[in-house]
mmCIF file of C-alpha atoms in Angstrom:
data_model
loop_
_atom_site.group_PDB
_atom_site.id
_atom_site.type_symbol
_atom_site.label_atom_id
_atom_site.label_comp_id
_atom_site.label_asym_id
_atom_site.label_seq_id
_atom_site.Cartn_x
_atom_site.Cartn_y
_atom_site.Cartn_z
ATOM 1 C CA MET A 1 89.476 47.119 37.447
ATOM 2 C CA LYS A 2 88.568 45.530 40.403
ATOM 3 C CA ARG A 3 90.684 46.929 42.236
ATOM 4 C CA ARG A 4 90.042 50.498 41.509
ATOM 5 C CA VAL A 5 86.203 49.436 42.572
ATOM 6 C CA ASN A 6 87.506 48.211 45.623
ATOM 7 C CA LEU A 7 89.766 51.114 46.736
ATOM 8 C CA GLY A 8 86.459 53.511 45.691
ATOM 9 C CA LYS A 9 84.316 51.485 48.343
ATOM 10 C CA ILE A 10 87.084 51.658 50.912
ATOM 11 C CA LEU A 11 87.560 55.497 50.408
ATOM 12 C CA ILE A 12 83.976 56.237 50.533
ATOM 13 C CA THR A 13 83.266 53.976 54.196
ATOM 14 C CA ILE A 14 86.749 55.938 55.582
ATOM 15 C CA PHE A 15 84.867 59.436 54.313
ATOM 16 C CA LEU A 16 81.458 58.342 55.695
ATOM 17 C CA THR A 17 82.712 57.150 58.841
ATOM 18 C CA ALA A 18 84.250 60.269 59.766
ATOM 19 C CA LEU A 19 81.289 62.017 58.535
ATOM 20 C CA ILE A 20 79.370 59.970 61.141
ATOM 21 C CA TRP A 21 82.032 60.944 63.731
ATOM 22 C CA VAL A 22 82.051 64.340 63.144
ATOM 23 C CA TRP A 23 78.016 64.642 63.070
ATOM 24 C CA ALA A 24 77.863 62.491 66.310
ATOM 25 C CA ASP A 25 80.491 64.786 67.993
ATOM 26 C CA LEU A 26 78.617 67.899 66.995
ATOM 27 C CA ALA A 27 75.192 66.595 67.763
ATOM 28 C CA LEU A 28 76.337 65.987 71.241
ATOM 29 C CA GLU A 29 75.696 69.580 73.259
ATOM 30 C CA ASP A 30 77.488 70.412 76.344
ATOM 31 C CA GLU A 31 77.502 73.435 78.516
ATOM 32 C CA TYR A 32 80.159 75.706 80.217
ATOM 33 C CA THR A 33 79.883 78.518 83.320
ATOM 34 C CA VAL A 34 81.228 81.177 83.013
ATOM 35 C CA SER A 35 81.882 83.200 86.408
ATOM 36 C CA ASN A 36 83.922 86.300 85.559
ATOM 37 C CA ALA A 37 82.147 87.675 82.993
ATOM 38 C CA GLU A 38 81.210 91.700 82.419
ATOM 39 C CA VAL A 39 78.970 93.576 80.624
ATOM 40 C CA SER A 40 80.412 97.361 80.401
ATOM 41 C CA ILE A 41 78.997 100.502 78.417
ATOM 42 C CA ALA A 42 80.988 101.179 75.171
ATOM 43 C CA LYS A 43 83.020 104.523 74.526
ATOM 44 C CA PRO A 44 79.924 106.956 73.853
ATOM 45 C CA VAL A 45 79.709 107.800 70.105
ATOM 46 C CA ASN A 46 77.541 110.332 71.013
ATOM 47 C CA PRO A 47 79.058 112.750 73.339
ATOM 48 C CA ASN A 48 75.439 114.514 73.954
ATOM 49 C CA PHE A 49 74.104 111.505 76.058
ATOM 50 C CA TRP A 50 75.897 109.500 78.946
ATOM 51 C CA VAL A 51 74.608 106.137 79.272
ATOM 52 C CA SER A 52 75.313 104.077 82.691
ATOM 53 C CA PHE A 53 73.754 101.094 84.210
ATOM 54 C CA THR A 54 72.378 103.360 86.575
ATOM 55 C CA GLY A 55 74.886 105.257 87.525
ATOM 56 C CA ARG A 56 77.778 102.422 86.949
ATOM 57 C CA THR A 57 79.782 101.488 83.791
ATOM 58 C CA ILE A 58 80.521 98.216 84.301
ATOM 59 C CA VAL A 59 77.892 95.057 85.482
ATOM 60 C CA PRO A 60 79.539 91.973 86.822
ATOM 61 C CA LEU A 61 78.352 88.803 85.572
ATOM 62 C CA LYS A 62 77.376 86.151 88.429
ATOM 63 C CA LYS A 63 76.994 83.414 85.781
ATOM 64 C CA LEU A 64 76.966 83.427 82.315
ATOM 65 C CA VAL A 65 75.799 79.531 81.037
ATOM 66 C CA LEU A 66 77.050 79.075 77.730
ATOM 67 C CA THR A 67 76.040 75.794 75.428
ATOM 68 C CA GLY A 68 77.760 74.220 72.710
ATOM 69 C CA SER A 69 78.959 71.153 71.037
ATOM 70 C CA VAL A 70 81.619 68.935 73.261
ATOM 71 C CA ARG A 71 84.165 70.234 71.181
ATOM 72 C CA ARG A 72 83.587 73.638 70.712
ATOM 73 C CA ILE A 73 82.955 73.636 74.859
ATOM 74 C CA ALA A 74 86.248 72.251 75.400
ATOM 75 C CA ASP A 75 87.760 75.055 72.946
ATOM 76 C CA ILE A 76 85.927 78.043 74.842
ATOM 77 C CA ARG A 77 86.954 76.417 78.233
ATOM 78 C CA ARG A 78 91.244 76.400 76.740
ATOM 79 C CA LYS A 79 91.034 79.481 75.664
ATOM 80 C CA LEU A 80 89.176 81.044 78.998
ATOM 81 C CA ASN A 81 92.180 79.186 81.016
ATOM 82 C CA ASP A 82 95.059 80.669 78.567
ATOM 83 C CA GLY A 83 93.921 83.763 78.462
ATOM 84 C CA SER A 84 93.056 84.062 74.835
ATOM 85 C CA PHE A 85 89.554 84.589 75.321
ATOM 86 C CA VAL A 86 88.212 87.726 77.981
ATOM 87 C CA PRO A 87 84.693 87.447 78.660
ATOM 88 C CA GLU A 88 83.695 91.235 78.219
ATOM 89 C CA PHE A 89 81.469 92.061 76.142
ATOM 90 C CA PHE A 90 80.640 95.963 75.633
ATOM 91 C CA LEU A 91 77.525 97.670 75.211
ATOM 92 C CA ASN A 92 76.609 100.059 72.058
ATOM 93 C CA PRO A 93 73.564 101.824 72.816
ATOM 94 C CA GLU A 94 72.843 103.012 69.052
ATOM 95 C CA HIS A 95 73.123 98.812 68.438
ATOM 96 C CA GLU A 96 70.285 98.608 70.929
ATOM 97 C CA GLN A 97 68.326 101.189 69.886
ATOM 98 C CA MET A 98 68.754 103.315 73.283
ATOM 99 C CA THR A 99 69.283 106.494 71.480
ATOM 100 C CA LYS A 100 66.630 108.684 73.205
ATOM 101 C CA PRO A 101 66.775 109.660 76.944
ATOM 102 C CA GLY A 102 65.330 107.417 79.224
ATOM 103 C CA GLU A 103 65.104 104.112 81.257
ATOM 104 C CA TYR A 104 66.296 100.630 79.262
ATOM 105 C CA THR A 105 65.871 97.048 80.260
ATOM 106 C CA LEU A 106 68.749 94.667 78.723
ATOM 107 C CA ASP A 107 68.252 91.017 77.969
ATOM 108 C CA VAL A 108 71.621 89.964 79.290
ATOM 109 C CA ALA A 109 71.488 86.315 77.668
ATOM 110 C CA GLY A 110 70.006 87.897 74.334
ATOM 111 C CA PHE A 111 72.927 90.339 74.255
ATOM 112 C CA VAL A 112 75.694 88.414 74.995
ATOM 113 C CA GLY A 113 74.416 85.537 72.728
ATOM 114 C CA ARG A 114 74.249 88.295 69.839
ATOM 115 C CA ASN A 115 77.851 89.272 70.123
ATOM 116 C CA ASP A 116 80.076 88.380 67.030
ATOM 117 C CA LYS A 117 83.175 87.087 70.202
ATOM 118 C CA ILE A 118 80.032 84.470 71.323
ATOM 119 C CA ARG A 119 78.765 83.665 67.313
ATOM 120 C CA ARG A 120 82.492 83.026 66.025
ATOM 121 C CA LEU A 121 82.709 80.215 68.611
ATOM 122 C CA GLY A 122 79.616 78.524 67.394
ATOM 123 C CA LEU A 123 78.181 78.987 71.341
ATOM 124 C CA THR A 124 74.860 80.330 72.431
ATOM 125 C CA VAL A 125 74.169 81.400 75.668
ATOM 126 C CA GLY A 126 71.612 79.423 77.811
ATOM 127 C CA SER A 127 71.465 81.882 80.810
ATOM 128 C CA ALA A 128 72.545 84.637 82.527
ATOM 129 C CA GLU A 129 72.929 85.984 86.105
ATOM 130 C CA PRO A 130 71.484 88.686 86.398
ATOM 131 C CA ASN A 131 68.830 88.337 83.518
ATOM 132 C CA ALA A 132 68.667 91.769 83.046
ATOM 133 C CA VAL A 133 70.037 94.957 83.864
ATOM 134 C CA ASN A 134 68.324 98.600 83.877
ATOM 135 C CA VAL A 135 70.245 101.312 81.324
ATOM 136 C CA THR A 136 70.032 104.565 81.970
ATOM 137 C CA VAL A 137 70.626 106.761 78.711
ATOM 138 C CA VAL A 138 70.743 111.162 80.105
ATOM 139 C CA ALA A 139 70.773 114.148 78.013
ATOM 140 C CA LEU A 140 73.970 116.173 78.463
ATOM 141 C CA GLU A 141 73.572 119.976 77.889
ATOM 142 C CA LYS A 142 76.775 122.438 76.752
ATOM 143 C CA LYS A 143 77.485 124.958 80.150
ATOM 144 C CA THR A 144 79.686 126.864 81.734
ATOM 145 C CA LEU A 145 81.966 125.374 84.566
ATOM 146 C CA VAL A 146 84.171 126.683 86.801
ATOM 147 C CA VAL A 147 87.569 125.345 87.112
ATOM 148 C CA LYS A 148 88.641 123.806 89.786
ATOM 149 C CA CYS A 149 91.998 122.398 91.364
ATOM 150 C CA ILE A 150 92.034 119.098 93.726
ATOM 151 C CA ASP A 151 95.229 117.029 94.944
ATOM 152 C CA GLU A 152 95.533 113.548 94.994
ATOM 153 C CA ASN A 153 93.583 113.121 98.302
ATOM 154 C CA GLN A 154 90.497 115.258 96.490
ATOM 155 C CA ASN A 155 91.818 118.350 98.502
ATOM 156 C CA LEU A 156 90.927 121.768 97.311
ATOM 157 C CA ILE A 157 94.355 123.271 96.273
ATOM 158 C CA ASN A 158 94.116 127.453 97.739
ATOM 159 C CA GLY A 159 95.083 129.765 95.622
ATOM 160 C CA ALA A 160 95.468 127.628 92.675
ATOM 161 C CA ALA A 161 94.161 129.490 89.404
ATOM 162 C CA SER A 162 93.278 128.516 86.262
ATOM 163 C CA GLU A 163 93.452 130.057 82.395
ATOM 164 C CA PRO A 164 90.939 130.427 81.620
ATOM 165 C CA PRO A 165 89.014 130.093 84.817
ATOM 166 C CA THR A 166 85.751 128.515 83.106
ATOM 167 C CA ILE A 167 85.097 125.974 79.971
ATOM 168 C CA GLU A 168 82.388 125.130 78.316
ATOM 169 C CA ALA A 169 81.532 121.253 78.223
ATOM 170 C CA PRO A 170 78.630 118.844 78.519
ATOM 171 C CA VAL A 171 77.031 118.025 81.583
ATOM 172 C CA PRO A 172 73.551 116.340 82.701
ATOM 173 C CA ALA A 173 70.826 119.224 81.977
ATOM 174 C CA ASP A 174 69.531 118.890 85.548
ATOM 175 C CA ARG A 175 73.106 120.496 87.114
ATOM 176 C CA SER A 176 73.090 124.067 88.353
ATOM 177 C CA GLY A 177 74.597 126.633 90.854
ATOM 178 C CA ASP A 178 77.644 124.964 93.015
ATOM 179 C CA ALA A 179 77.567 121.909 90.808
ATOM 180 C CA LEU A 180 79.009 123.297 87.609
ATOM 181 C CA VAL A 181 82.537 122.264 88.306
ATOM 182 C CA ALA A 182 85.204 120.617 86.542
ATOM 183 C CA LYS A 183 88.120 119.949 88.051
ATOM 184 C CA VAL A 184 91.862 119.171 87.688
ATOM 185 C CA ARG A 185 94.038 116.556 89.906
ATOM 186 C CA LEU A 186 97.358 117.653 90.244
ATOM 187 C CA THR A 187 100.080 115.351 91.756
ATOM 188 C CA ARG A 188 102.677 116.837 93.569
ATOM 189 C CA ARG A 189 104.950 117.385 91.130
ATOM 190 C CA ASP A 190 102.747 118.657 89.213
ATOM 191 C CA ILE A 191 102.114 121.404 92.240
ATOM 192 C CA GLU A 192 105.707 121.909 92.293
ATOM 193 C CA GLN A 193 106.206 122.860 88.558
ATOM 194 C CA ALA A 194 102.931 125.029 88.417
ATOM 195 C CA ARG A 195 104.633 127.197 90.747
ATOM 196 C CA LEU A 196 107.320 127.853 88.544
ATOM 197 C CA ALA A 197 105.577 127.891 85.214
ATOM 198 C CA PRO A 198 101.592 127.167 84.138
ATOM 199 C CA ILE A 199 101.406 123.856 83.354
ATOM 200 C CA GLU A 200 98.993 122.316 80.394
ATOM 201 C CA LYS A 201 96.026 120.212 81.949
ATOM 202 C CA THR A 202 92.709 118.782 80.702
ATOM 203 C CA PRO A 203 89.585 118.957 83.118
ATOM 204 C CA TYR A 204 87.089 116.523 83.734
ATOM 205 C CA VAL A 205 83.668 115.994 84.679
ATOM 206 C CA GLU A 206 82.289 114.134 87.314
ATOM 207 C CA LEU A 207 79.187 112.302 86.005
ATOM 208 C CA ALA A 208 78.569 109.952 88.955
ATOM 209 C CA ALA A 209 80.654 108.450 91.577
ATOM 210 C CA ASN A 210 83.738 107.445 90.043
ATOM 211 C CA GLN A 211 82.676 108.176 86.572
ATOM 212 C CA THR A 212 84.109 110.792 84.844
ATOM 213 C CA ARG A 213 84.574 112.582 81.470
ATOM 214 C CA GLU A 214 87.178 114.651 80.223
ATOM 215 C CA ALA A 215 86.171 118.003 78.764
ATOM 216 C CA PRO A 216 86.772 118.976 75.610
ATOM 217 C CA THR A 217 89.736 121.782 75.976
ATOM 218 C CA THR A 218 92.710 121.993 78.038
ATOM 219 C CA VAL A 219 93.593 124.868 80.464
ATOM 220 C CA LYS A 220 96.594 126.211 82.173
ATOM 221 C CA ILE A 221 96.849 125.916 85.844
ATOM 222 C CA SER A 222 99.323 128.104 88.075
ATOM 223 C CA THR A 223 99.771 127.618 91.587
ATOM 224 C CA PRO A 224 101.153 129.871 94.487
ATOM 225 C CA LYS A 225 104.505 130.181 95.144
ATOM 226 C CA GLU A 226 105.006 128.730 98.491
ATOM 227 C CA PRO A 227 106.422 130.990 101.552
ATOM 228 C CA ASP A 228 109.480 129.836 103.081
ATOM 229 C CA ARG A 229 108.444 128.254 106.129
ATOM 230 C CA LEU A 230 112.008 127.665 107.562
ATOM 231 C CA GLN A 231 113.978 130.336 109.698
ATOM 232 C CA GLU A 232 117.606 130.019 110.249
ATOM 233 C CA TYR A 233 118.061 128.869 114.463
ATOM 234 C CA THR A 234 121.393 128.544 115.586
ATOM 235 C CA ILE A 235 121.546 125.599 118.467
ATOM 236 C CA THR A 236 123.928 125.881 121.215
ATOM 237 C CA ASN A 237 125.086 123.805 123.886
ATOM 238 C CA ILE A 238 125.664 121.116 121.272
ATOM 239 C CA ARG A 239 125.633 117.751 122.825
ATOM 240 C CA LEU A 240 128.119 115.120 121.336
ATOM 241 C CA GLY A 241 127.789 111.329 121.252
ATOM 242 C CA PHE A 242 129.812 108.583 119.985
ATOM 243 C CA SER A 243 128.869 105.409 117.908
ATOM 244 C CA LEU A 244 131.401 102.755 118.642
ATOM 245 C CA SER A 245 131.039 98.903 118.379
ATOM 246 C CA ALA A 246 130.974 96.329 121.030
ATOM 247 C CA THR A 247 134.255 95.412 120.065
ATOM 248 C CA LEU A 248 135.746 98.944 120.702
ATOM 249 C CA GLN A 249 134.073 99.997 123.759
ATOM 250 C CA GLY A 250 135.595 99.678 126.919
ATOM 251 C CA LYS A 251 139.006 99.244 125.078
ATOM 252 C CA TYR A 252 139.469 102.614 123.302
ATOM 253 C CA GLU A 253 138.470 106.353 124.196
ATOM 254 C CA VAL A 254 137.798 108.827 121.541
ATOM 255 C CA GLU A 255 139.926 112.446 121.983
ATOM 256 C CA LEU A 256 138.849 115.107 120.099
ATOM 257 C CA THR A 257 141.395 117.561 119.188
ATOM 258 C CA ASN A 258 139.353 119.665 117.540
ATOM 259 C CA PRO A 259 136.147 120.174 120.531
ATOM 260 C CA ASP A 260 135.776 123.918 119.586
ATOM 261 C CA VAL A 261 134.343 123.222 116.101
ATOM 262 C CA VAL A 262 132.721 119.605 117.327
ATOM 263 C CA MET A 263 130.626 121.227 120.220
ATOM 264 C CA GLY A 264 130.499 124.667 118.351
ATOM 265 C CA PRO A 265 126.726 125.766 117.288
ATOM 266 C CA VAL A 266 124.852 124.557 114.460
ATOM 267 C CA THR A 267 123.155 126.465 112.506
ATOM 268 C CA VAL A 268 119.764 125.085 110.940
ATOM 269 C CA LYS A 269 116.889 126.275 108.966
ATOM 270 C CA ALA A 270 113.505 124.778 110.455
ATOM 271 C CA THR A 271 110.168 125.278 111.453
ATOM 272 C CA PRO A 272 109.798 126.355 115.117
ATOM 273 C CA ARG A 273 108.160 122.629 116.369
ATOM 274 C CA ALA A 274 111.376 121.259 114.542
ATOM 275 C CA ARG A 275 113.560 123.235 115.829
ATOM 276 C CA ARG A 276 112.419 122.638 119.359
ATOM 277 C CA ALA A 277 112.060 118.917 118.873
ATOM 278 C CA TYR A 278 115.700 119.282 117.843
ATOM 279 C CA GLU A 279 116.740 120.968 120.742
ATOM 280 C CA ASN A 280 115.437 118.115 122.692
ATOM 281 C CA MET A 281 117.356 115.579 121.468
ATOM 282 C CA ARG A 282 119.747 113.394 123.760
ATOM 283 C CA PHE A 283 122.274 114.075 121.284
ATOM 284 C CA HIS A 284 122.941 116.509 118.510
ATOM 285 C CA VAL A 285 125.682 115.578 116.759
ATOM 286 C CA ILE A 286 126.986 112.055 116.701
ATOM 287 C CA LEU A 287 130.729 111.137 115.456
ATOM 288 C CA GLU A 288 130.854 107.352 113.703
ATOM 289 C CA ILE A 289 134.005 105.358 115.194
ATOM 290 C CA ASP A 290 134.609 102.214 112.712
ATOM 291 C CA ASP A 291 136.527 99.782 113.946
ATOM 292 C CA THR A 292 139.166 100.061 111.175
ATOM 293 C CA ASP A 293 140.074 103.414 112.639
ATOM 294 C CA LYS A 294 141.970 101.609 115.551
ATOM 295 C CA ASP A 295 144.228 100.177 112.822
ATOM 296 C CA THR A 296 145.081 103.424 111.070
ATOM 297 C CA ALA A 297 148.994 104.640 111.393
ATOM 298 C CA GLU A 298 147.684 107.867 111.254
ATOM 299 C CA THR A 299 146.996 109.648 114.638
ATOM 300 C CA ASP A 300 144.617 112.200 113.580
ATOM 301 C CA LEU A 301 141.488 110.929 111.981
ATOM 302 C CA ARG A 302 139.115 112.990 110.142
ATOM 303 C CA ARG A 303 135.276 112.599 109.754
ATOM 304 C CA GLU A 304 131.948 114.412 108.866
ATOM 305 C CA LEU A 305 129.885 114.466 112.045
ATOM 306 C CA LEU A 306 126.303 113.049 111.829
ATOM 307 C CA TYR A 307 123.748 115.651 112.713
ATOM 308 C CA ASN A 308 120.784 113.665 114.270
ATOM 309 C CA PHE A 309 117.650 115.564 113.415
ATOM 310 C CA PRO A 310 114.091 114.370 114.301
ATOM 311 C CA GLN A 311 113.242 111.804 111.361
ATOM 312 C CA ASP A 312 109.741 112.940 111.568
ATOM 313 C CA PHE A 313 110.629 116.372 110.509
ATOM 314 C CA VAL A 314 113.310 115.256 108.186
ATOM 315 C CA ARG A 315 110.348 113.478 105.990
ATOM 316 C CA THR A 316 108.145 116.373 105.917
ATOM 317 C CA ASP A 317 111.532 118.884 105.194
ATOM 318 C CA GLU A 318 111.065 120.994 107.930
ATOM 319 C CA ILE A 319 114.635 120.856 109.351
ATOM 320 C CA GLN A 320 118.039 120.956 107.473
ATOM 321 C CA LEU A 321 121.554 122.263 108.410
ATOM 322 C CA SER A 322 122.466 125.442 106.660
ATOM 323 C CA LYS A 323 125.895 124.835 105.997
ATOM 324 C CA ALA A 324 128.331 122.090 105.332
ATOM 325 C CA PRO A 325 128.658 119.578 108.255
ATOM 326 C CA ALA A 326 131.537 120.067 110.691
ATOM 327 C CA GLN A 327 134.448 117.749 110.433
ATOM 328 C CA ALA A 328 135.897 115.702 113.710
ATOM 329 C CA ARG A 329 139.291 115.604 113.946
ATOM 330 C CA PHE A 330 140.092 112.631 116.620
ATOM 331 C CA LYS A 331 142.481 109.923 117.741
ATOM 332 C CA LEU A 332 141.774 106.185 119.216
ATOM 333 C CA VAL A 333 143.893 106.024 123.132
ATOM 334 C CA PRO A 334 143.821 102.932 124.179
ATOM 335 C CA VAL A 335 142.175 102.664 127.594
ATOM 336 C CA THR A 336 145.250 101.470 129.351
ATOM 337 C CA ALA A 337 147.339 104.605 128.147
ATOM 338 C CA LEU A 338 145.072 106.819 129.266
ATOM 339 C CA PRO A 339 145.708 108.941 132.391
ATOM 340 C CA PRO A 340 143.274 109.144 135.293
ATOM 341 C CA GLN A 341 140.448 111.321 134.385
ATOM 342 C CA THR A 342 139.140 113.554 136.711
ATOM 343 C CA GLY A 343 135.618 114.666 134.758
ATOM 344 C CA PRO A 344 132.642 112.587 132.901
ATOM 345 C CA ALA A 345 133.805 111.211 129.953
ATOM 346 C CA LEU A 346 132.838 111.782 126.709
ATOM 347 C CA THR A 347 130.662 109.037 125.365
ATOM 348 C CA GLU A 348 127.474 108.264 127.023
#
C-alpha cells in the first residue's frame, strides 16, 4: 500500500510539472513579422458586381505582425519557410457586408485576424501595413458589346470576323459608346487556324487595366486568308562560293564537272525586297567541302548546294527556293597537279 501511494504522488508530481511547463510556454508571447503577405479579391459570387481595391485585385502587405505563444510563432515561422503556409488572404465581399455599390474601408488587421487560416494556428494579428484599404463595389449592367479581335501585341486584327458579331455581357453601368467592346485575343497559331475554319473562343471584357472578366458566351472567329505576298523570280549571274577548312585551303582546288548546273539560274519565291537583298549577296550559292573529301576513293563527288538567302528575310518567311536544291558534282585536285591557270580561281 505504501508503494502504491508513493507511485501516485510521483505521477501527480510529473503531471503537475508538465502542466506548469505547458502553461509557462503558452503564457510566453512572441511575435513574427511577415513581409510577403497579400489580400486578394475572391472570385465574385454575384456576376452583377465588380469588387476591387480601387481598380486593383491584390493589395500587397508591407508588414503583417503575428502574435502568439513562443511555440506557435515557431510553428508559423517553420510553415512559412517550408512553404506549407502561404500568407494570401481572400476577401469575400458578402462576408464583409459589402453587398451594395459604393466605397468601403477594410480594416486589414481585423480582417486577417478573423481569417480561418490564422485562427486555426492559434495566432492573432497585432498590426498590418497598410492598416486600412479602400474597397470599391461597382454595379454591372448587361449590355450589347461589339466583338473585336486582337493579336498577342494588343493590335487589332483587320478583317477578323466574329459570329455572332455582338454579345451580351455585364459591364460597368456607366460604360457606353465605343467603350462597349468585348475582345478576343488570338495567338499566331489561332490566326492561322481561323484562316482554314472558324475557331471557337470566349471573349473577355476589360474592367480596368490588367483586369478582365470572361463573357458568359463563346463566339466563332474567322480570319481572312493571307494574300500570296511571294512572287516567283529567276536570279541569273549566279556567284558561287566554296567553304573549305584551313586544312584544305592552298593544298586543293575544287574542280566542277557540272558548272552549267551549279552556276545556272536560281528560281525563288520572294518579296521584292528579299529578291533585291539576295541579288546583292556576295555569293548566291555555297558548296561545302569536307576534310574527308580528299580521302574518298571517288573522283566525282556529289553534294547539294546551300542557298545563301539573307537570314533576316528567311526568318520572316519572305524568301524560299522554288525547286529542289541543285546538286554539284566535283572533285578535289591537289594544287601541284594543276596545270598553270590563265584565269581567276573559283574560290574567293
